[in-house]
Amino acid sequence: MLRKTTTRLGKPADVSIDSFGCSIDSLYKNQTLRGAGLTVLRKGSHKGLLQQVSTEASNRGFVIGVSTLAGHTRRIFHEHHATTHVFEQDSIYIRSLGEAYKADLQNSFDFLLFEVSPAALETIAEEADLQAVSVLNTMTGHSDPVLANLARALIPALENPEQASRLFIDQLTAAIGTHVVQQYGNRTAGSEPRRRKLSRTQENVAKAIILDNLHGNVSISELAKACNLSRGYFIHAFRETTGMTPYQWLLRERIARARMLLLETDAAISEVAISCGFSDQSHFTRVFVNVVGTTPGTWRRNA
């Protein structure tokens, strides 16, 4: 949106402002993805000078921010006082978008942000067999290395969304949502998740769909719908049934098909990589080494 501001000469100027009050011109990172119940964003600025952000109250829900850099300073203005916070690397903040916000930002920042609505929080809690949650506890500068590591795993998908696996994005954002609800949901203690498994028919249906989409261009929601299950129930049941997440199972099947092609054809390794759903030979080699313990070329020669 455009917001009127004033230049040093007193002349009005139109400045493009994002939904969190930042000047878009000051951002060197401004990326967005949609995940399982979450909107994922990355906002980064090299500006070392003081800049002020402000947003009006809205019904958008909550935002969870993960700092990838150390040294960012933020002075937040409350109704009758102000507080100053220095962010360490991998520290987080949670704030309600239902409250007006005003803060002075100083020094560079690079935040991974997760915006979630109250309705989505309730869905995440229900699918994880937790007590209902529609509110998150607010905090600033809290250390959460688990959430930080989960968030960082989304950076390649934000950088190259056209190459990202939908199955991977859905699976990872579902894990992030569950972690946030478990750790920061404003609720009484909940029960442990029930053990759930897929029926043999559901398991076969899900695996067949995954195999028909080796590039990962199928979502968790689509797999769950085919099995007549909720997204969250399907994720837990697939893992209980197979011992793997859907994405892990997909990678295993990609490698199994790659082994067959390496053994039975003279196709170049780069051709095998593409035909088995990998983005390129480098990606294929990394996964192959992790699963098999050696490179595709070495495995082919020894086989």
PDB file of C-alpha atoms in Angstrom:
ATOM      1  CA  MET A   1       0.000   0.000   0.000  1.00  0.00           C
ATOM      2  CA  LEU A   2       0.983   3.642  -0.295  1.00  0.00           C
ATOM      3  CA  ARG A   3       1.322   5.794   2.760  1.00  0.00           C
ATOM      4  CA  LYS A   4       1.843   9.562   2.761  1.00  0.00           C
ATOM      5  CA  THR A   5       5.004  10.686   4.466  1.00  0.00           C
ATOM      6  CA  THR A   6       7.011  13.909   4.549  1.00  0.00           C
ATOM      7  CA  THR A   7      10.466  14.570   3.162  1.00  0.00           C
ATOM      8  CA  ARG A   8      13.114  16.621   4.979  1.00  0.00           C
ATOM      9  CA  LEU A   9      12.082  19.584   2.822  1.00  0.00           C
ATOM     10  CA  GLY A  10       8.557  19.314   4.116  1.00  0.00           C
ATOM     11  CA  LYS A  11       7.149  18.076   0.812  1.00  0.00           C
ATOM     12  CA  PRO A  12       4.796  15.080   0.850  1.00  0.00           C
ATOM     13  CA  ALA A  13       6.061  11.870  -0.737  1.00  0.00           C
ATOM     14  CA  ASP A  14       4.417   8.557  -1.512  1.00  0.00           C
ATOM     15  CA  VAL A  15       6.262   5.678   0.154  1.00  0.00           C
ATOM     16  CA  SER A  16       5.345   2.065  -0.515  1.00  0.00           C
ATOM     17  CA  ILE A  17       4.809   0.302   2.822  1.00  0.00           C
ATOM     18  CA  ASP A  18       4.364  -3.433   3.376  1.00  0.00           C
ATOM     19  CA  SER A  19       1.805  -5.030   5.709  1.00  0.00           C
ATOM     20  CA  PHE A  20       4.233  -4.807   8.658  1.00  0.00           C
ATOM     21  CA  GLY A  21       4.945  -1.092   8.279  1.00  0.00           C
ATOM     22  CA  CYS A  22       8.342  -1.385   6.554  1.00  0.00           C
ATOM     23  CA  SER A  23       9.330   0.751   3.595  1.00  0.00           C
ATOM     24  CA  ILE A  24       9.547  -1.686   0.673  1.00  0.00           C
ATOM     25  CA  ASP A  25      12.378   0.348  -0.851  1.00  0.00           C
ATOM     26  CA  SER A  26      14.528  -0.380   2.219  1.00  0.00           C
ATOM     27  CA  LEU A  27      14.156  -4.172   1.937  1.00  0.00           C
ATOM     28  CA  TYR A  28      16.718  -6.298   0.111  1.00  0.00           C
ATOM     29  CA  LYS A  29      14.721  -9.431   1.001  1.00  0.00           C
ATOM     30  CA  ASN A  30      10.944  -9.457   0.503  1.00  0.00           C
ATOM     31  CA  GLN A  31       9.799 -13.024  -0.180  1.00  0.00           C
ATOM     32  CA  THR A  32       6.549 -14.914   0.440  1.00  0.00           C
ATOM     33  CA  LEU A  33       5.319 -18.528   0.474  1.00  0.00           C
ATOM     34  CA  ARG A  34       2.061 -20.176   1.459  1.00  0.00           C
ATOM     35  CA  GLY A  35       2.314 -23.240   3.687  1.00  0.00           C
ATOM     36  CA  ALA A  36       0.067 -25.458   5.800  1.00  0.00           C
ATOM     37  CA  GLY A  37      -2.026 -22.836   7.572  1.00  0.00           C
ATOM     38  CA  LEU A  38       0.812 -20.296   7.586  1.00  0.00           C
ATOM     39  CA  THR A  39       1.981 -17.452   5.402  1.00  0.00           C
ATOM     40  CA  VAL A  40       5.790 -17.532   5.302  1.00  0.00           C
ATOM     41  CA  LEU A  41       7.690 -14.310   4.615  1.00  0.00           C
ATOM     42  CA  ARG A  42      11.285 -13.163   4.653  1.00  0.00           C
ATOM     43  CA  LYS A  43      12.101  -9.506   5.316  1.00  0.00           C
ATOM     44  CA  GLY A  44      15.641  -8.159   5.289  1.00  0.00           C
ATOM     45  CA  SER A  45      17.173  -4.687   5.335  1.00  0.00           C
ATOM     46  CA  HIS A  46      20.783  -3.497   5.176  1.00  0.00           C
ATOM     47  CA  LYS A  47      19.879  -0.044   6.506  1.00  0.00           C
ATOM     48  CA  GLY A  48      21.889   0.778   9.598  1.00  0.00           C
ATOM     49  CA  LEU A  49      20.105   4.079  10.191  1.00  0.00           C
ATOM     50  CA  LEU A  50      17.082   4.449  12.416  1.00  0.00           C
ATOM     51  CA  GLN A  51      13.738   3.751  10.753  1.00  0.00           C
ATOM     52  CA  GLN A  52      10.304   3.677  12.350  1.00  0.00           C
ATOM     53  CA  VAL A  53       7.496   1.239  11.583  1.00  0.00           C
ATOM     54  CA  SER A  54       3.876   1.386  12.661  1.00  0.00           C
ATOM     55  CA  THR A  55       0.794  -0.685  11.905  1.00  0.00           C
ATOM     56  CA  GLU A  56      -2.840  -0.372  12.872  1.00  0.00           C
ATOM     57  CA  ALA A  57      -4.723  -3.145  14.642  1.00  0.00           C
ATOM     58  CA  SER A  58      -6.212  -5.787  12.334  1.00  0.00           C
ATOM     59  CA  ASN A  59      -7.896  -9.185  12.490  1.00  0.00           C
ATOM     60  CA  ARG A  60      -5.018 -10.992  10.745  1.00  0.00           C
ATOM     61  CA  GLY A  61      -4.018 -12.945  13.871  1.00  0.00           C
ATOM     62  CA  PHE A  62      -0.383 -13.296  14.970  1.00  0.00           C
ATOM     63  CA  VAL A  63       3.112 -13.041  13.531  1.00  0.00           C
ATOM     64  CA  ILE A  64       6.102 -15.068  14.684  1.00  0.00           C
ATOM     65  CA  GLY A  65       9.498 -13.661  13.697  1.00  0.00           C
ATOM     66  CA  VAL A  66      12.837 -15.520  13.677  1.00  0.00           C
ATOM     67  CA  SER A  67      16.009 -13.404  13.481  1.00  0.00           C
ATOM     68  CA  THR A  68      18.744 -14.862  11.256  1.00  0.00           C
ATOM     69  CA  LEU A  69      21.187 -12.101  12.256  1.00  0.00           C
ATOM     70  CA  ALA A  70      22.560 -10.809  15.539  1.00  0.00           C
ATOM     71  CA  GLY A  71      22.649  -7.154  16.568  1.00  0.00           C
ATOM     72  CA  HIS A  72      19.293  -5.813  15.391  1.00  0.00           C
ATOM     73  CA  THR A  73      17.869  -3.331  17.928  1.00  0.00           C
ATOM     74  CA  ARG A  74      14.182  -2.567  18.314  1.00  0.00           C
ATOM     75  CA  ARG A  75      12.561   0.038  20.602  1.00  0.00           C
ATOM     76  CA  ILE A  76       8.866  -0.785  20.981  1.00  0.00           C
ATOM     77  CA  PHE A  77       6.407   1.879  22.121  1.00  0.00           C
ATOM     78  CA  HIS A  78       3.667   0.759  24.481  1.00  0.00           C
ATOM     79  CA  GLU A  79       0.793   2.813  25.818  1.00  0.00           C
ATOM     80  CA  HIS A  80       2.704   4.390  28.724  1.00  0.00           C
ATOM     81  CA  HIS A  81       6.304   3.280  28.212  1.00  0.00           C
ATOM     82  CA  ALA A  82       8.844   1.905  25.720  1.00  0.00           C
ATOM     83  CA  THR A  83      11.056  -1.175  25.825  1.00  0.00           C
ATOM     84  CA  THR A  84      14.328  -1.811  23.970  1.00  0.00           C
ATOM     85  CA  HIS A  85      15.360  -5.248  22.691  1.00  0.00           C
ATOM     86  CA  VAL A  86      18.572  -6.456  21.041  1.00  0.00           C
ATOM     87  CA  PHE A  87      18.065  -9.572  18.949  1.00  0.00           C
ATOM     88  CA  GLU A  88      20.572 -12.399  18.994  1.00  0.00           C
ATOM     89  CA  GLN A  89      20.826 -14.795  16.092  1.00  0.00           C
ATOM     90  CA  ASP A  90      17.941 -17.315  16.168  1.00  0.00           C
ATOM     91  CA  SER A  91      15.964 -15.333  18.738  1.00  0.00           C
ATOM     92  CA  ILE A  92      12.253 -14.904  18.075  1.00  0.00           C
ATOM     93  CA  TYR A  93       9.368 -12.587  18.730  1.00  0.00           C
ATOM     94  CA  ILE A  94       5.615 -13.171  18.764  1.00  0.00           C
ATOM     95  CA  ARG A  95       3.093 -10.353  18.582  1.00  0.00           C
ATOM     96  CA  SER A  96      -0.620 -10.016  18.069  1.00  0.00           C
ATOM     97  CA  LEU A  97      -1.623  -8.192  14.891  1.00  0.00           C
ATOM     98  CA  GLY A  98      -4.846  -7.287  16.709  1.00  0.00           C
ATOM     99  CA  GLU A  99      -2.951  -4.553  18.564  1.00  0.00           C
ATOM    100  CA  ALA A 100      -1.544  -1.347  17.099  1.00  0.00           C
ATOM    101  CA  TYR A 101       2.248  -1.466  16.838  1.00  0.00           C
ATOM    102  CA  LYS A 102       4.952   1.190  16.720  1.00  0.00           C
ATOM    103  CA  ALA A 103       8.706   0.651  16.952  1.00  0.00           C
ATOM    104  CA  ASP A 104      12.050   2.205  16.052  1.00  0.00           C
ATOM    105  CA  LEU A 105      14.308  -0.219  14.166  1.00  0.00           C
ATOM    106  CA  GLN A 106      18.072   0.170  14.103  1.00  0.00           C
ATOM    107  CA  ASN A 107      20.823  -1.895  12.442  1.00  0.00           C
ATOM    108  CA  SER A 108      20.429  -4.505   9.736  1.00  0.00           C
ATOM    109  CA  PHE A 109      17.840  -7.237  10.101  1.00  0.00           C
ATOM    110  CA  ASP A 110      16.826 -10.458   8.354  1.00  0.00           C
ATOM    111  CA  PHE A 111      13.654 -12.048   9.705  1.00  0.00           C
ATOM    112  CA  LEU A 112      11.750 -15.150   8.718  1.00  0.00           C
ATOM    113  CA  LEU A 113       8.115 -14.429   9.543  1.00  0.00           C
ATOM    114  CA  PHE A 114       5.120 -16.715  10.005  1.00  0.00           C
ATOM    115  CA  GLU A 115       1.687 -15.111   9.916  1.00  0.00           C
ATOM    116  CA  VAL A 116      -1.140 -17.259  11.274  1.00  0.00           C
ATOM    117  CA  SER A 117      -4.819 -16.527  11.879  1.00  0.00           C
ATOM    118  CA  PRO A 118      -6.743 -17.553  15.031  1.00  0.00           C
ATOM    119  CA  ALA A 119      -8.764 -20.004  12.927  1.00  0.00           C
ATOM    120  CA  ALA A 120      -5.562 -21.596  11.606  1.00  0.00           C
ATOM    121  CA  LEU A 121      -4.222 -21.917  15.169  1.00  0.00           C
ATOM    122  CA  GLU A 122      -7.353 -23.811  16.161  1.00  0.00           C
ATOM    123  CA  THR A 123      -6.990 -26.113  13.144  1.00  0.00           C
ATOM    124  CA  ILE A 124      -3.307 -26.786  13.878  1.00  0.00           C
ATOM    125  CA  ALA A 125      -4.113 -27.617  17.515  1.00  0.00           C
ATOM    126  CA  GLU A 126      -6.995 -29.893  16.520  1.00  0.00           C
ATOM    127  CA  GLU A 127      -4.909 -31.783  13.963  1.00  0.00           C
ATOM    128  CA  ALA A 128      -2.100 -32.249  16.501  1.00  0.00           C
ATOM    129  CA  ASP A 129      -4.582 -33.538  19.144  1.00  0.00           C
ATOM    130  CA  LEU A 130      -3.862 -30.567  21.414  1.00  0.00           C
ATOM    131  CA  GLN A 131      -6.399 -28.545  23.343  1.00  0.00           C
ATOM    132  CA  ALA A 132      -7.935 -25.684  21.396  1.00  0.00           C
ATOM    133  CA  VAL A 133      -5.678 -22.650  20.906  1.00  0.00           C
ATOM    134  CA  SER A 134      -6.669 -19.351  19.314  1.00  0.00           C
ATOM    135  CA  VAL A 135      -4.180 -17.032  21.087  1.00  0.00           C
ATOM    136  CA  LEU A 136      -0.387 -17.036  21.293  1.00  0.00           C
ATOM    137  CA  ASN A 137       1.659 -15.674  24.189  1.00  0.00           C
ATOM    138  CA  THR A 138       3.480 -12.537  23.051  1.00  0.00           C
ATOM    139  CA  MET A 139       7.226 -12.151  23.637  1.00  0.00           C
ATOM    140  CA  THR A 140      10.304 -10.431  22.203  1.00  0.00           C
ATOM    141  CA  GLY A 141      13.900 -11.638  21.987  1.00  0.00           C
ATOM    142  CA  HIS A 142      13.183 -15.188  23.198  1.00  0.00           C
ATOM    143  CA  SER A 143      15.694 -17.914  22.228  1.00  0.00           C
ATOM    144  CA  ASP A 144      14.176 -20.854  20.330  1.00  0.00           C
ATOM    145  CA  PRO A 145      16.825 -22.855  18.393  1.00  0.00           C
ATOM    146  CA  VAL A 146      14.290 -25.532  17.390  1.00  0.00           C
ATOM    147  CA  LEU A 147      11.998 -23.044  15.659  1.00  0.00           C
ATOM    148  CA  ALA A 148      15.014 -21.250  14.169  1.00  0.00           C
ATOM    149  CA  ASN A 149      16.335 -24.447  12.573  1.00  0.00           C
ATOM    150  CA  LEU A 150      12.912 -25.325  11.168  1.00  0.00           C
ATOM    151  CA  ALA A 151      12.559 -21.808   9.787  1.00  0.00           C
ATOM    152  CA  ARG A 152      16.004 -21.781   8.156  1.00  0.00           C
ATOM    153  CA  ALA A 153      15.146 -24.957   6.258  1.00  0.00           C
ATOM    154  CA  LEU A 154      12.588 -22.908   4.299  1.00  0.00           C
ATOM    155  CA  ILE A 155      15.144 -20.382   2.980  1.00  0.00           C
ATOM    156  CA  PRO A 156      15.937 -22.334  -0.238  1.00  0.00           C
ATOM    157  CA  ALA A 157      12.213 -22.566  -1.002  1.00  0.00           C
ATOM    158  CA  LEU A 158      11.795 -18.820  -0.459  1.00  0.00           C
ATOM    159  CA  GLU A 159      14.775 -18.113  -2.706  1.00  0.00           C
ATOM    160  CA  ASN A 160      13.573 -20.428  -5.500  1.00  0.00           C
ATOM    161  CA  PRO A 161       9.842 -21.117  -5.020  1.00  0.00           C
ATOM    162  CA  GLU A 162       9.465 -22.495  -8.552  1.00  0.00           C
ATOM    163  CA  GLN A 163      11.884 -25.322  -7.676  1.00  0.00           C
ATOM    164  CA  ALA A 164      10.475 -26.056  -4.216  1.00  0.00           C
ATOM    165  CA  SER A 165       8.564 -29.255  -3.474  1.00  0.00           C
ATOM    166  CA  ARG A 166       5.017 -28.518  -2.303  1.00  0.00           C
ATOM    167  CA  LEU A 167       5.136 -31.682  -0.226  1.00  0.00           C
ATOM    168  CA  PHE A 168       8.274 -30.461   1.557  1.00  0.00           C
ATOM    169  CA  ILE A 169       6.828 -26.967   2.191  1.00  0.00           C
ATOM    170  CA  ASP A 170       3.545 -28.340   3.557  1.00  0.00           C
ATOM    171  CA  GLN A 171       5.312 -30.840   5.778  1.00  0.00           C
ATOM    172  CA  LEU A 172       7.751 -28.307   7.207  1.00  0.00           C
ATOM    173  CA  THR A 173       5.189 -25.542   7.811  1.00  0.00           C
ATOM    174  CA  ALA A 174       2.917 -28.090   9.524  1.00  0.00           C
ATOM    175  CA  ALA A 175       5.803 -28.959  11.873  1.00  0.00           C
ATOM    176  CA  ILE A 176       6.419 -25.252  12.532  1.00  0.00           C
ATOM    177  CA  GLY A 177       2.737 -24.647  13.273  1.00  0.00           C
ATOM    178  CA  THR A 178       2.601 -27.569  15.686  1.00  0.00           C
ATOM    179  CA  HIS A 179       5.756 -26.403  17.486  1.00  0.00           C
ATOM    180  CA  VAL A 180       4.399 -22.866  17.865  1.00  0.00           C
ATOM    181  CA  VAL A 181       1.055 -24.088  19.219  1.00  0.00           C
ATOM    182  CA  GLN A 182       2.712 -26.507  21.647  1.00  0.00           C
ATOM    183  CA  GLN A 183       5.243 -23.994  22.957  1.00  0.00           C
ATOM    184  CA  TYR A 184       3.376 -20.696  22.841  1.00  0.00           C
ATOM    185  CA  GLY A 185      -0.341 -21.460  22.677  1.00  0.00           C
ATOM    186  CA  ASN A 186      -2.316 -19.873  25.495  1.00  0.00           C
ATOM    187  CA  ARG A 187      -4.071 -22.941  26.817  1.00  0.00           C
ATOM    188  CA  THR A 188      -4.187 -25.393  29.698  1.00  0.00           C
ATOM    189  CA  ALA A 189      -2.083 -28.525  29.495  1.00  0.00           C
ATOM    190  CA  GLY A 190      -3.277 -30.821  26.710  1.00  0.00           C
ATOM    191  CA  SER A 191      -3.224 -34.542  26.244  1.00  0.00           C
ATOM    192  CA  GLU A 192      -0.614 -36.522  24.384  1.00  0.00           C
ATOM    193  CA  PRO A 193      -1.349 -37.120  20.701  1.00  0.00           C
ATOM    194  CA  ARG A 194      -3.125 -40.422  19.938  1.00  0.00           C
ATOM    195  CA  ARG A 195      -1.304 -43.100  17.976  1.00  0.00           C
ATOM    196  CA  ARG A 196      -2.917 -43.310  14.545  1.00  0.00           C
ATOM    197  CA  LYS A 197      -2.287 -45.437  11.478  1.00  0.00           C
ATOM    198  CA  LEU A 198      -3.467 -45.544   7.885  1.00  0.00           C
ATOM    199  CA  SER A 199      -5.556 -48.448   6.663  1.00  0.00           C
ATOM    200  CA  ARG A 200      -3.912 -50.630   4.016  1.00  0.00           C
ATOM    201  CA  THR A 201      -6.102 -49.003   1.352  1.00  0.00           C
ATOM    202  CA  GLN A 202      -5.238 -45.472   2.525  1.00  0.00           C
ATOM    203  CA  GLU A 203      -1.539 -46.333   2.616  1.00  0.00           C
ATOM    204  CA  ASN A 204      -1.639 -47.700  -0.944  1.00  0.00           C
ATOM    205  CA  VAL A 205      -3.575 -44.681  -2.230  1.00  0.00           C
ATOM    206  CA  ALA A 206      -1.157 -42.190  -0.648  1.00  0.00           C
ATOM    207  CA  LYS A 207       1.944 -44.012  -1.890  1.00  0.00           C
ATOM    208  CA  ALA A 208       0.541 -44.305  -5.421  1.00  0.00           C
ATOM    209  CA  ILE A 209      -0.132 -40.559  -5.588  1.00  0.00           C
ATOM    210  CA  ILE A 210       3.362 -39.749  -4.311  1.00  0.00           C
ATOM    211  CA  LEU A 211       4.923 -42.090  -6.876  1.00  0.00           C
ATOM    212  CA  ASP A 212       2.923 -40.384  -9.637  1.00  0.00           C
ATOM    213  CA  ASN A 213       4.396 -37.055  -8.493  1.00  0.00           C
ATOM    214  CA  LEU A 214       8.089 -37.788  -8.012  1.00  0.00           C
ATOM    215  CA  HIS A 215       8.942 -34.091  -8.320  1.00  0.00           C
ATOM    216  CA  GLY A 216       6.932 -33.489  -5.131  1.00  0.00           C
ATOM    217  CA  ASN A 217       4.248 -31.422  -6.862  1.00  0.00           C
ATOM    218  CA  VAL A 218       1.483 -32.695  -4.610  1.00  0.00           C
ATOM    219  CA  SER A 219       0.407 -31.185  -1.311  1.00  0.00           C
ATOM    220  CA  ILE A 220      -0.257 -32.812   2.043  1.00  0.00           C
ATOM    221  CA  SER A 221      -3.851 -31.572   1.766  1.00  0.00           C
ATOM    222  CA  GLU A 222      -4.298 -33.406  -1.549  1.00  0.00           C
ATOM    223  CA  LEU A 223      -2.922 -36.642  -0.099  1.00  0.00           C
ATOM    224  CA  ALA A 224      -5.110 -36.309   3.000  1.00  0.00           C
ATOM    225  CA  LYS A 225      -8.219 -35.623   0.885  1.00  0.00           C
ATOM    226  CA  ALA A 226      -7.588 -38.732  -1.210  1.00  0.00           C
ATOM    227  CA  CYS A 227      -7.543 -40.738   2.046  1.00  0.00           C
ATOM    228  CA  ASN A 228     -10.626 -38.915   3.449  1.00  0.00           C
ATOM    229  CA  LEU A 229      -8.582 -37.602   6.367  1.00  0.00           C
ATOM    230  CA  SER A 230      -7.698 -34.199   7.788  1.00  0.00           C
ATOM    231  CA  ARG A 231      -4.241 -32.860   6.945  1.00  0.00           C
ATOM    232  CA  GLY A 232      -2.920 -33.230  10.475  1.00  0.00           C
ATOM    233  CA  TYR A 233      -4.342 -36.712  10.995  1.00  0.00           C
ATOM    234  CA  PHE A 234      -2.811 -37.863   7.719  1.00  0.00           C
ATOM    235  CA  ILE A 235       0.671 -36.555   8.611  1.00  0.00           C
ATOM    236  CA  HIS A 236       0.684 -38.378  11.955  1.00  0.00           C
ATOM    237  CA  ALA A 237      -0.885 -41.556  10.544  1.00  0.00           C
ATOM    238  CA  PHE A 238       1.539 -41.762   7.595  1.00  0.00           C
ATOM    239  CA  ARG A 239       4.512 -41.467   9.947  1.00  0.00           C
ATOM    240  CA  GLU A 240       3.073 -44.064  12.364  1.00  0.00           C
ATOM    241  CA  THR A 241       2.401 -46.450   9.459  1.00  0.00           C
ATOM    242  CA  THR A 242       5.614 -46.120   7.462  1.00  0.00           C
ATOM    243  CA  GLY A 243       8.094 -44.827  10.039  1.00  0.00           C
ATOM    244  CA  MET A 244       8.761 -41.835   7.755  1.00  0.00           C
ATOM    245  CA  THR A 245       7.220 -38.524   6.835  1.00  0.00           C
ATOM    246  CA  PRO A 246       5.697 -38.295   3.326  1.00  0.00           C
ATOM    247  CA  TYR A 247       8.685 -36.302   2.087  1.00  0.00           C
ATOM    248  CA  GLN A 248      11.194 -38.792   3.518  1.00  0.00           C
ATOM    249  CA  TRP A 249       9.297 -41.622   1.840  1.00  0.00           C
ATOM    250  CA  LEU A 250       9.333 -39.672  -1.442  1.00  0.00           C
ATOM    251  CA  LEU A 251      13.119 -39.243  -1.243  1.00  0.00           C
ATOM    252  CA  ARG A 252      13.596 -42.956  -0.565  1.00  0.00           C
ATOM    253  CA  GLU A 253      11.515 -43.867  -3.619  1.00  0.00           C
ATOM    254  CA  ARG A 254      13.412 -41.373  -5.767  1.00  0.00           C
ATOM    255  CA  ILE A 255      16.687 -43.001  -4.769  1.00  0.00           C
ATOM    256  CA  ALA A 256      15.268 -46.511  -5.385  1.00  0.00           C
ATOM    257  CA  ARG A 257      14.260 -45.511  -8.915  1.00  0.00           C
ATOM    258  CA  ALA A 258      17.614 -43.820  -9.468  1.00  0.00           C
ATOM    259  CA  ARG A 259      19.467 -47.000  -8.469  1.00  0.00           C
ATOM    260  CA  MET A 260      17.450 -48.976 -10.996  1.00  0.00           C
ATOM    261  CA  LEU A 261      18.245 -46.510 -13.800  1.00  0.00           C
ATOM    262  CA  LEU A 262      21.934 -46.366 -12.868  1.00  0.00           C
ATOM    263  CA  LEU A 263      22.141 -50.146 -12.901  1.00  0.00           C
ATOM    264  CA  GLU A 264      20.012 -50.956 -15.963  1.00  0.00           C
ATOM    265  CA  THR A 265      20.680 -48.020 -18.328  1.00  0.00           C
ATOM    266  CA  ASP A 266      23.579 -45.981 -19.669  1.00  0.00           C
ATOM    267  CA  ALA A 267      21.797 -42.677 -18.951  1.00  0.00           C
ATOM    268  CA  ALA A 268      23.985 -39.829 -17.749  1.00  0.00           C
ATOM    269  CA  ILE A 269      23.796 -39.092 -14.039  1.00  0.00           C
ATOM    270  CA  SER A 270      22.292 -35.679 -14.805  1.00  0.00           C
ATOM    271  CA  GLU A 271      19.528 -37.391 -16.829  1.00  0.00           C
ATOM    272  CA  VAL A 272      18.853 -39.851 -14.014  1.00  0.00           C
ATOM    273  CA  ALA A 273      18.608 -36.950 -11.560  1.00  0.00           C
ATOM    274  CA  ILE A 274      15.948 -35.115 -13.585  1.00  0.00           C
ATOM    275  CA  SER A 275      13.920 -38.247 -14.390  1.00  0.00           C
ATOM    276  CA  CYS A 276      13.778 -39.134 -10.682  1.00  0.00           C
ATOM    277  CA  GLY A 277      12.439 -35.754  -9.600  1.00  0.00           C
ATOM    278  CA  PHE A 278      15.603 -33.983  -8.446  1.00  0.00           C
ATOM    279  CA  SER A 279      16.125 -30.345  -9.401  1.00  0.00           C
ATOM    280  CA  ASP A 280      19.657 -30.993 -10.721  1.00  0.00           C
ATOM    281  CA  GLN A 281      22.620 -33.369 -10.489  1.00  0.00           C
ATOM    282  CA  SER A 282      24.068 -31.594  -7.450  1.00  0.00           C
ATOM    283  CA  HIS A 283      20.827 -32.019  -5.482  1.00  0.00           C
ATOM    284  CA  PHE A 284      20.617 -35.672  -6.558  1.00  0.00           C
ATOM    285  CA  THR A 285      24.203 -36.367  -5.480  1.00  0.00           C
ATOM    286  CA  ARG A 286      23.706 -34.809  -2.026  1.00  0.00           C
ATOM    287  CA  VAL A 287      20.602 -36.884  -1.317  1.00  0.00           C
ATOM    288  CA  PHE A 288      22.149 -40.056  -2.785  1.00  0.00           C
ATOM    289  CA  VAL A 289      25.209 -39.724  -0.545  1.00  0.00           C
ATOM    290  CA  ASN A 290      23.005 -39.143   2.523  1.00  0.00           C
ATOM    291  CA  VAL A 291      20.891 -42.233   1.801  1.00  0.00           C
ATOM    292  CA  VAL A 292      23.391 -44.657   0.227  1.00  0.00           C
ATOM    293  CA  GLY A 293      26.676 -43.435   1.669  1.00  0.00           C
ATOM    294  CA  THR A 294      28.490 -42.902  -1.619  1.00  0.00           C
ATOM    295  CA  THR A 295      28.107 -40.900  -4.829  1.00  0.00           C
ATOM    296  CA  PRO A 296      25.941 -42.134  -7.745  1.00  0.00           C
ATOM    297  CA  GLY A 297      28.992 -42.519  -9.988  1.00  0.00           C
ATOM    298  CA  THR A 298      30.894 -44.622  -7.451  1.00  0.00           C
ATOM    299  CA  TRP A 299      27.831 -46.747  -6.719  1.00  0.00           C
ATOM    300  CA  ARG A 300      27.247 -47.400 -10.450  1.00  0.00           C
ATOM    301  CA  ARG A 301      30.875 -48.485 -11.007  1.00  0.00           C
ATOM    302  CA  ASN A 302      30.882 -50.814  -8.002  1.00  0.00           C
ATOM    303  CA  ALA A 303      27.442 -52.211  -8.773  1.00  0.00           C
TER     304      ALA A 303
END
